[in-house]
JSON list of C-alpha atoms in Angstrom, two decimals:
[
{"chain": "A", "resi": 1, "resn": "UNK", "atom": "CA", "xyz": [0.00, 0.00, 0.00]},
{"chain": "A", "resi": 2, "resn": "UNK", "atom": "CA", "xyz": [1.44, 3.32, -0.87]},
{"chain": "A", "resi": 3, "resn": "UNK", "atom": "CA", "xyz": [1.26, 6.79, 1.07]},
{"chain": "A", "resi": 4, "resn": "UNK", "atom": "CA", "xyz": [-0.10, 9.76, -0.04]},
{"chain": "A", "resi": 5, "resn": "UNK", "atom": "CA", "xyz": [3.31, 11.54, -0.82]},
{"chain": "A", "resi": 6, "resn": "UNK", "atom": "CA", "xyz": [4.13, 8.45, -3.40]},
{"chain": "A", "resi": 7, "resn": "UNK", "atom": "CA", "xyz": [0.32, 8.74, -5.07]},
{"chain": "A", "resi": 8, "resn": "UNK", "atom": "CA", "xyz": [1.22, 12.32, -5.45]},
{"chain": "A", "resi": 9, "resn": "UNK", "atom": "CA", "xyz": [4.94, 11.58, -6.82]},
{"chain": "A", "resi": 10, "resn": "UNK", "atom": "CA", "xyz": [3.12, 9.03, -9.27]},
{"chain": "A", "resi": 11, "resn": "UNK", "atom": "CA", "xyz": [0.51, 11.44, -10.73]},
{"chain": "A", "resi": 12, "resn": "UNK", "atom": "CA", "xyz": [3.08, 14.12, -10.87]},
{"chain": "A", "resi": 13, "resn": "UNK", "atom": "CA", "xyz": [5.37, 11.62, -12.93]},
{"chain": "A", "resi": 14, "resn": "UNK", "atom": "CA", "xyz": [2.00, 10.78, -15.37]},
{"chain": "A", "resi": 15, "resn": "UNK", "atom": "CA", "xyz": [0.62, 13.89, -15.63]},
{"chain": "A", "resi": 16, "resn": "UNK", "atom": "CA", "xyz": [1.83, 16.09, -18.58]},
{"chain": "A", "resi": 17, "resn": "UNK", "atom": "CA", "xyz": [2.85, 19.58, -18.58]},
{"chain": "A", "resi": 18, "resn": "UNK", "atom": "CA", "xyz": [0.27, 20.98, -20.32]},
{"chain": "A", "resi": 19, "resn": "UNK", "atom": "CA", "xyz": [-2.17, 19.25, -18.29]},
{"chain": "A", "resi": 20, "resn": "UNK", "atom": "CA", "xyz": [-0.93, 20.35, -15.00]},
{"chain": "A", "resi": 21, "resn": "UNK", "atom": "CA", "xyz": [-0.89, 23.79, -16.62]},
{"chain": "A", "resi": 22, "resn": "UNK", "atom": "CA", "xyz": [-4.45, 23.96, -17.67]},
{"chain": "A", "resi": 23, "resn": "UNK", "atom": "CA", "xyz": [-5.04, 22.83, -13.51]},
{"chain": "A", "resi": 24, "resn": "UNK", "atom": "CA", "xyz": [-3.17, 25.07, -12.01]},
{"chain": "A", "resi": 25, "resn": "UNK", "atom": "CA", "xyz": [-4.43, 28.25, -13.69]},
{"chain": "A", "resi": 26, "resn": "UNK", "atom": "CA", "xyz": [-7.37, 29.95, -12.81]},
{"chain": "A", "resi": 27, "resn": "UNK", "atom": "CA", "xyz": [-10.19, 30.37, -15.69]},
{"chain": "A", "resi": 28, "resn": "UNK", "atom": "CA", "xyz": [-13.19, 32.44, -16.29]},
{"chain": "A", "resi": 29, "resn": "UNK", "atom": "CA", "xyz": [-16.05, 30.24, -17.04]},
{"chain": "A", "resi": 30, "resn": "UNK", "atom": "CA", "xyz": [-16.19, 31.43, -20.90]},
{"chain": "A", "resi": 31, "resn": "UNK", "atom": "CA", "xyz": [-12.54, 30.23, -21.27]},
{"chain": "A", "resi": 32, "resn": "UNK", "atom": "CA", "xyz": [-12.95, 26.77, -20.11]},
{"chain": "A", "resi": 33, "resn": "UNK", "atom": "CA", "xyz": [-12.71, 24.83, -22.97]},
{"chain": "A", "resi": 34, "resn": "UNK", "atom": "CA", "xyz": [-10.59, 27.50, -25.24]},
{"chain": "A", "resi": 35, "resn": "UNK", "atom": "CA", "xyz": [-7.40, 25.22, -25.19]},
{"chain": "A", "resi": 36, "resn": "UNK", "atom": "CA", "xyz": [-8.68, 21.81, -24.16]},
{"chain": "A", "resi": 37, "resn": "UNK", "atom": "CA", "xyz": [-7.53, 20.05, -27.48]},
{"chain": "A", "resi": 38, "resn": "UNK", "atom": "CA", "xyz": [-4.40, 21.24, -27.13]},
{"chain": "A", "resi": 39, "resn": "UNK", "atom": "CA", "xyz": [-4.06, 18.68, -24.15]},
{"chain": "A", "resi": 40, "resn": "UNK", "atom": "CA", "xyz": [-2.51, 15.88, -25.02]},
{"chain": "A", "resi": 41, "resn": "UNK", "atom": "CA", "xyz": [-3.92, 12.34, -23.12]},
{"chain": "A", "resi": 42, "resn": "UNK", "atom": "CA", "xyz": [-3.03, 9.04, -23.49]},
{"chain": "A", "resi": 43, "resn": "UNK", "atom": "CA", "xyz": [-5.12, 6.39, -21.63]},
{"chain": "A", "resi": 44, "resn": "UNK", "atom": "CA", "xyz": [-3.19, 3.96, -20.60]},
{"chain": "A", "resi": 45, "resn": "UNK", "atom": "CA", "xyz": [-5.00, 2.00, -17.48]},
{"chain": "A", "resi": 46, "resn": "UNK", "atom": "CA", "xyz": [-6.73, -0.28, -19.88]},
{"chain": "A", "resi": 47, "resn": "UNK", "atom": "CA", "xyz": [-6.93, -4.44, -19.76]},
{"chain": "A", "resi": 48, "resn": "UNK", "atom": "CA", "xyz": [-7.51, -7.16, -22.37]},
{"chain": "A", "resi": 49, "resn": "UNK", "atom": "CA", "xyz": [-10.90, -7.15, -23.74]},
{"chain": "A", "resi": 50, "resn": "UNK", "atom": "CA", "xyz": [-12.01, -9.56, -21.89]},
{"chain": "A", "resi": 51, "resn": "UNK", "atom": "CA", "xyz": [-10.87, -8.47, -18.50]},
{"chain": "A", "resi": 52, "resn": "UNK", "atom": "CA", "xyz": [-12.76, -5.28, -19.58]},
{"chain": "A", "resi": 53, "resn": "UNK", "atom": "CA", "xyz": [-15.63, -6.75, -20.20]},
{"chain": "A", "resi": 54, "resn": "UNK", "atom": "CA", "xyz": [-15.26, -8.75, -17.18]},
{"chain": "A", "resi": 55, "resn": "UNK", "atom": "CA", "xyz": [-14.67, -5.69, -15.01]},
{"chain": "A", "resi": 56, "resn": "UNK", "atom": "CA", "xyz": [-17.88, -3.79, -16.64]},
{"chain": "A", "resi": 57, "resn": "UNK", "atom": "CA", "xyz": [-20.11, -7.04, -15.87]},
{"chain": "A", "resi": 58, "resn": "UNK", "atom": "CA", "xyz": [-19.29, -6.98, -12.08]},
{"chain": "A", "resi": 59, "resn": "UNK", "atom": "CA", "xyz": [-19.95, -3.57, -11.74]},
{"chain": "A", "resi": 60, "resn": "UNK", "atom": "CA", "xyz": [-23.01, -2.94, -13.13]},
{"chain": "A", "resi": 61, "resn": "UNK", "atom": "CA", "xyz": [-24.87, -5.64, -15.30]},
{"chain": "A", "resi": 62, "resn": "UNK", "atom": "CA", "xyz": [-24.43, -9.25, -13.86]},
{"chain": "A", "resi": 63, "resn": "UNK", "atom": "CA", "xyz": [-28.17, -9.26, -13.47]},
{"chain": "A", "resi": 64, "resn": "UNK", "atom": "CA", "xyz": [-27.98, -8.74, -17.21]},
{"chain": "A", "resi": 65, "resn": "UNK", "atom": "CA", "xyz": [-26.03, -11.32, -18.24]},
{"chain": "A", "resi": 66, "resn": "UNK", "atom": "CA", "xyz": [-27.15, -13.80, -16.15]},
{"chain": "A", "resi": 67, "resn": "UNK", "atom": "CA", "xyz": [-30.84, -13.03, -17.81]},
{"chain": "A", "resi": 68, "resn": "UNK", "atom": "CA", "xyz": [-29.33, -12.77, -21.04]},
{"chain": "A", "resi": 69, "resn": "UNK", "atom": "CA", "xyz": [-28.28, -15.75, -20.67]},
{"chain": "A", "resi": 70, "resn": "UNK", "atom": "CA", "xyz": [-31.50, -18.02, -19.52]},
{"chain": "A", "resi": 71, "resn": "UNK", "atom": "CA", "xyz": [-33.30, -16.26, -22.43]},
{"chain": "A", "resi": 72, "resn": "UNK", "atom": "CA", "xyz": [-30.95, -17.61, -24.96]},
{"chain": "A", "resi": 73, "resn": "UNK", "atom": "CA", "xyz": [-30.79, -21.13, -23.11]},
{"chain": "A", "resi": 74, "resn": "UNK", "atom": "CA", "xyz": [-34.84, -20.89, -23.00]},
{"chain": "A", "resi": 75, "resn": "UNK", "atom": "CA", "xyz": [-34.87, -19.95, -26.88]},
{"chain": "A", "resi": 76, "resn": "UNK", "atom": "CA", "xyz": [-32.30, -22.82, -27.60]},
{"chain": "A", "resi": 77, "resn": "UNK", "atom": "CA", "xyz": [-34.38, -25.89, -26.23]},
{"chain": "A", "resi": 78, "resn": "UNK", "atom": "CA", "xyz": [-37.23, -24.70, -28.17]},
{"chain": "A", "resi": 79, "resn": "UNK", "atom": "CA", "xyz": [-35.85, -23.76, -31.33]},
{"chain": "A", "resi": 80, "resn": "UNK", "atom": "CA", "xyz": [-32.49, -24.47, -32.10]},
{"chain": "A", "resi": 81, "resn": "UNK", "atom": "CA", "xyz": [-32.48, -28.76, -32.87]},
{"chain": "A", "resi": 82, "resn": "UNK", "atom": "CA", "xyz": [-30.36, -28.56, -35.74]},
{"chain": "A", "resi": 83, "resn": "UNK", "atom": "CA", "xyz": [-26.76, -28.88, -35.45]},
{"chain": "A", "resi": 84, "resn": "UNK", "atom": "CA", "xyz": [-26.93, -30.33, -32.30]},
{"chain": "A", "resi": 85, "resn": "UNK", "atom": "CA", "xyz": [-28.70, -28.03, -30.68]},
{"chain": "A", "resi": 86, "resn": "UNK", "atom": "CA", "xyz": [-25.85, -25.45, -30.47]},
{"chain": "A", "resi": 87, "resn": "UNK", "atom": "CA", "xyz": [-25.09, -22.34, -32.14]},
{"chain": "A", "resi": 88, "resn": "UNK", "atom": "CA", "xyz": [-21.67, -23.29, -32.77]},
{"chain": "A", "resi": 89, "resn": "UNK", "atom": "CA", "xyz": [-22.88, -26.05, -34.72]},
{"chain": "A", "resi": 90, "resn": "UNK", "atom": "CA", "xyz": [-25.45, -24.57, -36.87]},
{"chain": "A", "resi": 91, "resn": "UNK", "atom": "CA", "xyz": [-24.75, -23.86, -40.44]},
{"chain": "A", "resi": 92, "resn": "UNK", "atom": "CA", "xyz": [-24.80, -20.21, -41.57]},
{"chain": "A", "resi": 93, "resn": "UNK", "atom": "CA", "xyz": [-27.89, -20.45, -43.29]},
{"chain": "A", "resi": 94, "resn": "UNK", "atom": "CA", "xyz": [-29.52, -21.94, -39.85]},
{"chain": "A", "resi": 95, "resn": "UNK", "atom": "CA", "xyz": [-28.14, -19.24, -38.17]},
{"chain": "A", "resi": 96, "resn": "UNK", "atom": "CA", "xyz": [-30.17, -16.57, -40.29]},
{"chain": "A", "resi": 97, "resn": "UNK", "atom": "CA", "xyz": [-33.01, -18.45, -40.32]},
{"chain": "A", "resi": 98, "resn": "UNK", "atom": "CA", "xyz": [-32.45, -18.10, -36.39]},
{"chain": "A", "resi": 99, "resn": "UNK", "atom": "CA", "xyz": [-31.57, -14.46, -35.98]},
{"chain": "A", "resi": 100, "resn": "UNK", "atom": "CA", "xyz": [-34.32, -13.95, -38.82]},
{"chain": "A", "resi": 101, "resn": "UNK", "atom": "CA", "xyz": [-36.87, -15.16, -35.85]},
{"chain": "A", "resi": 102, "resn": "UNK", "atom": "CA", "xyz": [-35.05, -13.07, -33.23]},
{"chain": "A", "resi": 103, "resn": "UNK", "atom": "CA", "xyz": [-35.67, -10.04, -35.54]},
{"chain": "A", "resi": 104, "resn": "UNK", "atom": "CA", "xyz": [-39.35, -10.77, -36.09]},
{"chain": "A", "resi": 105, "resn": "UNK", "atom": "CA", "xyz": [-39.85, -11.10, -32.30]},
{"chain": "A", "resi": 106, "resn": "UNK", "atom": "CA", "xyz": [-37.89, -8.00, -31.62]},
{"chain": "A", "resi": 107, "resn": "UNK", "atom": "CA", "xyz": [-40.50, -5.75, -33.60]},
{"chain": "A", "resi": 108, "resn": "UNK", "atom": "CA", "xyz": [-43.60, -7.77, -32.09]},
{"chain": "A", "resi": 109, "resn": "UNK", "atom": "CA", "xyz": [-45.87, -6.13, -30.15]},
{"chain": "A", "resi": 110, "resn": "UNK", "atom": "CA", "xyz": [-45.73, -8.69, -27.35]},
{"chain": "A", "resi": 111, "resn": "UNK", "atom": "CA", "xyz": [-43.24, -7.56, -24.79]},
{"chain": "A", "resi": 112, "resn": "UNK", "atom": "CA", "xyz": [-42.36, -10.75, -23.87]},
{"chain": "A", "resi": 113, "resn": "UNK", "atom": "CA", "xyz": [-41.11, -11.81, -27.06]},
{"chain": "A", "resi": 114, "resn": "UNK", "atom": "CA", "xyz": [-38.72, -8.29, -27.23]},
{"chain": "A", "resi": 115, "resn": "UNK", "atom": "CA", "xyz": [-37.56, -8.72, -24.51]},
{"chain": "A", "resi": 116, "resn": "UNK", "atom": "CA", "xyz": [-36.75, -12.15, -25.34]},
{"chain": "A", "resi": 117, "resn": "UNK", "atom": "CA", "xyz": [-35.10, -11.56, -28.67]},
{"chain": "A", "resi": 118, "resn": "UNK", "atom": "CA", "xyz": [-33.49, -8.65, -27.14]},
{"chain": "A", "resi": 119, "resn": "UNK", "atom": "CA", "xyz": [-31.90, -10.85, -24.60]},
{"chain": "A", "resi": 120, "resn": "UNK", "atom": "CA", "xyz": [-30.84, -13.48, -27.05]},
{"chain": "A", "resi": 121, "resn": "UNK", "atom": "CA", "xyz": [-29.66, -10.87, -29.31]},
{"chain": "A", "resi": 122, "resn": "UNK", "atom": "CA", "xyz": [-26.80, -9.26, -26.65]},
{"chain": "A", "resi": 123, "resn": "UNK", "atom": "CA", "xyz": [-26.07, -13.09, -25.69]},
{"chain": "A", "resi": 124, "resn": "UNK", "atom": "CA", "xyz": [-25.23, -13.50, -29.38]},
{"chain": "A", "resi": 125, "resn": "UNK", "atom": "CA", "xyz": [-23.38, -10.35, -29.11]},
{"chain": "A", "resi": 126, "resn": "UNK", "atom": "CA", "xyz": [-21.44, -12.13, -25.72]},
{"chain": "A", "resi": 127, "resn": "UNK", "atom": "CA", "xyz": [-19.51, -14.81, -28.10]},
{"chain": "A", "resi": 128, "resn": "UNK", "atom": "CA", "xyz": [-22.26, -17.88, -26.81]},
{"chain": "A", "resi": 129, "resn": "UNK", "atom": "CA", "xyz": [-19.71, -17.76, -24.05]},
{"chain": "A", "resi": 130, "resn": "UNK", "atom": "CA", "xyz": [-21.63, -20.72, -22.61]},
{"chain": "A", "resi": 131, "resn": "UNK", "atom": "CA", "xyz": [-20.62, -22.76, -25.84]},
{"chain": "A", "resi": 132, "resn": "UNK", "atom": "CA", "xyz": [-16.79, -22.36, -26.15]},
{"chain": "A", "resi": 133, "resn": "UNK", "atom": "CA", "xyz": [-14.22, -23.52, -24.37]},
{"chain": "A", "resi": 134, "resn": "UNK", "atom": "CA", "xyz": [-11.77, -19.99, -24.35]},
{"chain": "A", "resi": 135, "resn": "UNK", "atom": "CA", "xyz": [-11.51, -16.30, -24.62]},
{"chain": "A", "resi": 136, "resn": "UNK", "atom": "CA", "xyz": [-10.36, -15.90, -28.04]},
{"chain": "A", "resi": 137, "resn": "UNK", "atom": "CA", "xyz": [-12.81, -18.64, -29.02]},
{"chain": "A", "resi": 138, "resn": "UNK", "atom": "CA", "xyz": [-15.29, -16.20, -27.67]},
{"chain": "A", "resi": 139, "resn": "UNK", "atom": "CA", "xyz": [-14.15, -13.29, -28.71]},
{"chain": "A", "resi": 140, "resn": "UNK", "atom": "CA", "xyz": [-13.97, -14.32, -32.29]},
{"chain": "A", "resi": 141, "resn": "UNK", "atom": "CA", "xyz": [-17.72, -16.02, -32.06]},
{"chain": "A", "resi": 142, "resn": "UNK", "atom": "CA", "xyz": [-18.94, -12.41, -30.41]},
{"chain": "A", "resi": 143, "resn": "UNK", "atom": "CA", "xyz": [-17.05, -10.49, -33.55]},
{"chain": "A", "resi": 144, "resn": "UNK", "atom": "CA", "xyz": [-18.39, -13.31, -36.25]},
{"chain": "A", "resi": 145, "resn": "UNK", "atom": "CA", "xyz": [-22.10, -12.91, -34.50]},
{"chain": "A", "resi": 146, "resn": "UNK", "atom": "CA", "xyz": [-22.32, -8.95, -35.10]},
{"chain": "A", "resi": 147, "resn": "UNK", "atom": "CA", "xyz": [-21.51, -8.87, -38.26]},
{"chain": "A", "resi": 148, "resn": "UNK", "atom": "CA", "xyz": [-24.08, -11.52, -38.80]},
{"chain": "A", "resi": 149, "resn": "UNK", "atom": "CA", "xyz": [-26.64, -9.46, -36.68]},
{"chain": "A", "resi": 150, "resn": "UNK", "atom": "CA", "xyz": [-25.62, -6.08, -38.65]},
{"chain": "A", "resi": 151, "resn": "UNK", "atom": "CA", "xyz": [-25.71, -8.63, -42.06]},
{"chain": "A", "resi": 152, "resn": "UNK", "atom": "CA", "xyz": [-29.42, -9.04, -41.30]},
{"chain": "A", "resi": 153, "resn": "UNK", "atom": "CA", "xyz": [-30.74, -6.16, -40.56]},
{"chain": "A", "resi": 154, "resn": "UNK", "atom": "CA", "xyz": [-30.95, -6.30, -36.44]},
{"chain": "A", "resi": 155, "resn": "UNK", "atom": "CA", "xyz": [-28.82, -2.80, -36.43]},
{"chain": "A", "resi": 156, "resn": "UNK", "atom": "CA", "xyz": [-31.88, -0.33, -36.70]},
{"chain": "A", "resi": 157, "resn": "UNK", "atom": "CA", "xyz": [-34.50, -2.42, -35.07]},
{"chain": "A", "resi": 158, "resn": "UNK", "atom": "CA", "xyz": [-32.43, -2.24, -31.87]},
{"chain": "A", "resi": 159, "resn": "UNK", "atom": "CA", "xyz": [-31.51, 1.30, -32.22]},
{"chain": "A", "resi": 160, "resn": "UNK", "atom": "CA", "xyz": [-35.15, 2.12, -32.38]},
{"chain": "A", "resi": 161, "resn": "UNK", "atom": "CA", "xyz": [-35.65, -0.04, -28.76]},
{"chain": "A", "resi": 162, "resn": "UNK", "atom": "CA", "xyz": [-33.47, 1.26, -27.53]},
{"chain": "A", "resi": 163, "resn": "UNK", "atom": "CA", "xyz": [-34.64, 4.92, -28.44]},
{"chain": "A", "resi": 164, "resn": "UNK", "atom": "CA", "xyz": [-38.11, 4.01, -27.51]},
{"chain": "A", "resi": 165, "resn": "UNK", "atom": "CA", "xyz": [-36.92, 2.26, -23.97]},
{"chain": "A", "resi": 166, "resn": "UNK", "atom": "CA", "xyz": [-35.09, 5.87, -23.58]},
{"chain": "A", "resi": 167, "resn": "UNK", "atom": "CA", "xyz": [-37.86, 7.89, -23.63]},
{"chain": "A", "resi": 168, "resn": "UNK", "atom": "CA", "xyz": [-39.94, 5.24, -21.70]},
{"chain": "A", "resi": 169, "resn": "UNK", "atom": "CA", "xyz": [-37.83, 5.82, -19.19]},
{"chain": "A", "resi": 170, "resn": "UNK", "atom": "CA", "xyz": [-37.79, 9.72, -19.23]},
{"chain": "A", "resi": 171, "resn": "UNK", "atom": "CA", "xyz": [-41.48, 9.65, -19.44]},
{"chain": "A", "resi": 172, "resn": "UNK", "atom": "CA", "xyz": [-41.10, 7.80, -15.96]},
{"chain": "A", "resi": 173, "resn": "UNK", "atom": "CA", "xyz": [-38.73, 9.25, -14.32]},
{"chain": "A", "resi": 174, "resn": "UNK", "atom": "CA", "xyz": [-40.34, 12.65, -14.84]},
{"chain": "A", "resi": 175, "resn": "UNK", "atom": "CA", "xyz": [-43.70, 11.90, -13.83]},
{"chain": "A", "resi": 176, "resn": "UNK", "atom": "CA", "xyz": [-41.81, 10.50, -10.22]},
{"chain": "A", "resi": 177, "resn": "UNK", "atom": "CA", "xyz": [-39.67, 13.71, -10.23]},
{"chain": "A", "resi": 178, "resn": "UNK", "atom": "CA", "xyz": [-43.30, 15.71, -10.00]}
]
């Protein structure tokens, strides 16, 4: 565990000059952004992708994953009996026949089939985690899986839910915040 004076040292030692300029002076509020982009800033407190995505999960949306993840396993018994019954073993053409039902049940009405295919959909997104045995394996399945989900035409249907869940939610909030 370090002391304060060697946290101090530390930033002092990561911290470039210009930043610590722009800190140390004192602004008007009209000039706070003048020379921003002159700032140079490298992040460099970043993981593997994995251990990011690990890290975000833990935080804030295990809950999320975990449902995610029963709503694929749900939609697999019940639909998905060729190729073993596994994603990873599906042919290409099975797959958008799949995703081609996800997509249907993501503009239903019904709101439990959205949020259904909305589930499935991010667990597609996830690499089928549950159905390979590493982290590249995964990573590669959760690449190869968006561009088949952009490839069909998920891309705007989700951006619309998740506009409309937006506003759903402002339209709550605000009528609490009254």
């Amino acid at each position: 565990m370090t002391n304060g004076s060697e946290n101090s040292l530390r930033l002092r030692q990561i911290l470039p000059n210009k930043f610590r300029e722009l800190t140390r002076r004192t602004r008007k509020e009209s000039d706070i952004y003048s020379d921003i982009t002159e700032c140079n800033f490298t992040y460099s407190n970043q993981d593997s992708l994995s251990a990011e995505l690990a890290e975000l999960y833990s935080y804030s949306e295990e809950q999320d994953l975990h449902d995610a993840q029963g709503s694929w396993e749900q939609f697999q018994r019940n639909y998905i009996t060729e190729g073993g019954g596994t994603w990873v073993g599906l042919s290409e053409e099975e797959r958008v026949g799949h995703v081609g039902q996800l997509l249907a049940w993501l503009q239903d009405s019904d709101v439990v089939y959205r949020s259904l295919a909305s589930q499935c959909l991010l667990f597609l997104c996830q690499g089928n985690y549950t159905e390979v045995g590493t982290t590249e394996e995964c990573i590669a399945l959760a690449r190869r899986n968006a561009f088949l989900l952009y490839r069909c035409g998920v891309w705007q249907p989700l951006v619309k839910l998740t506009d409309n869940q937006a506003k759903e939610y402002r339209r709550s909030t605000s009528k609490t915040a009254l």
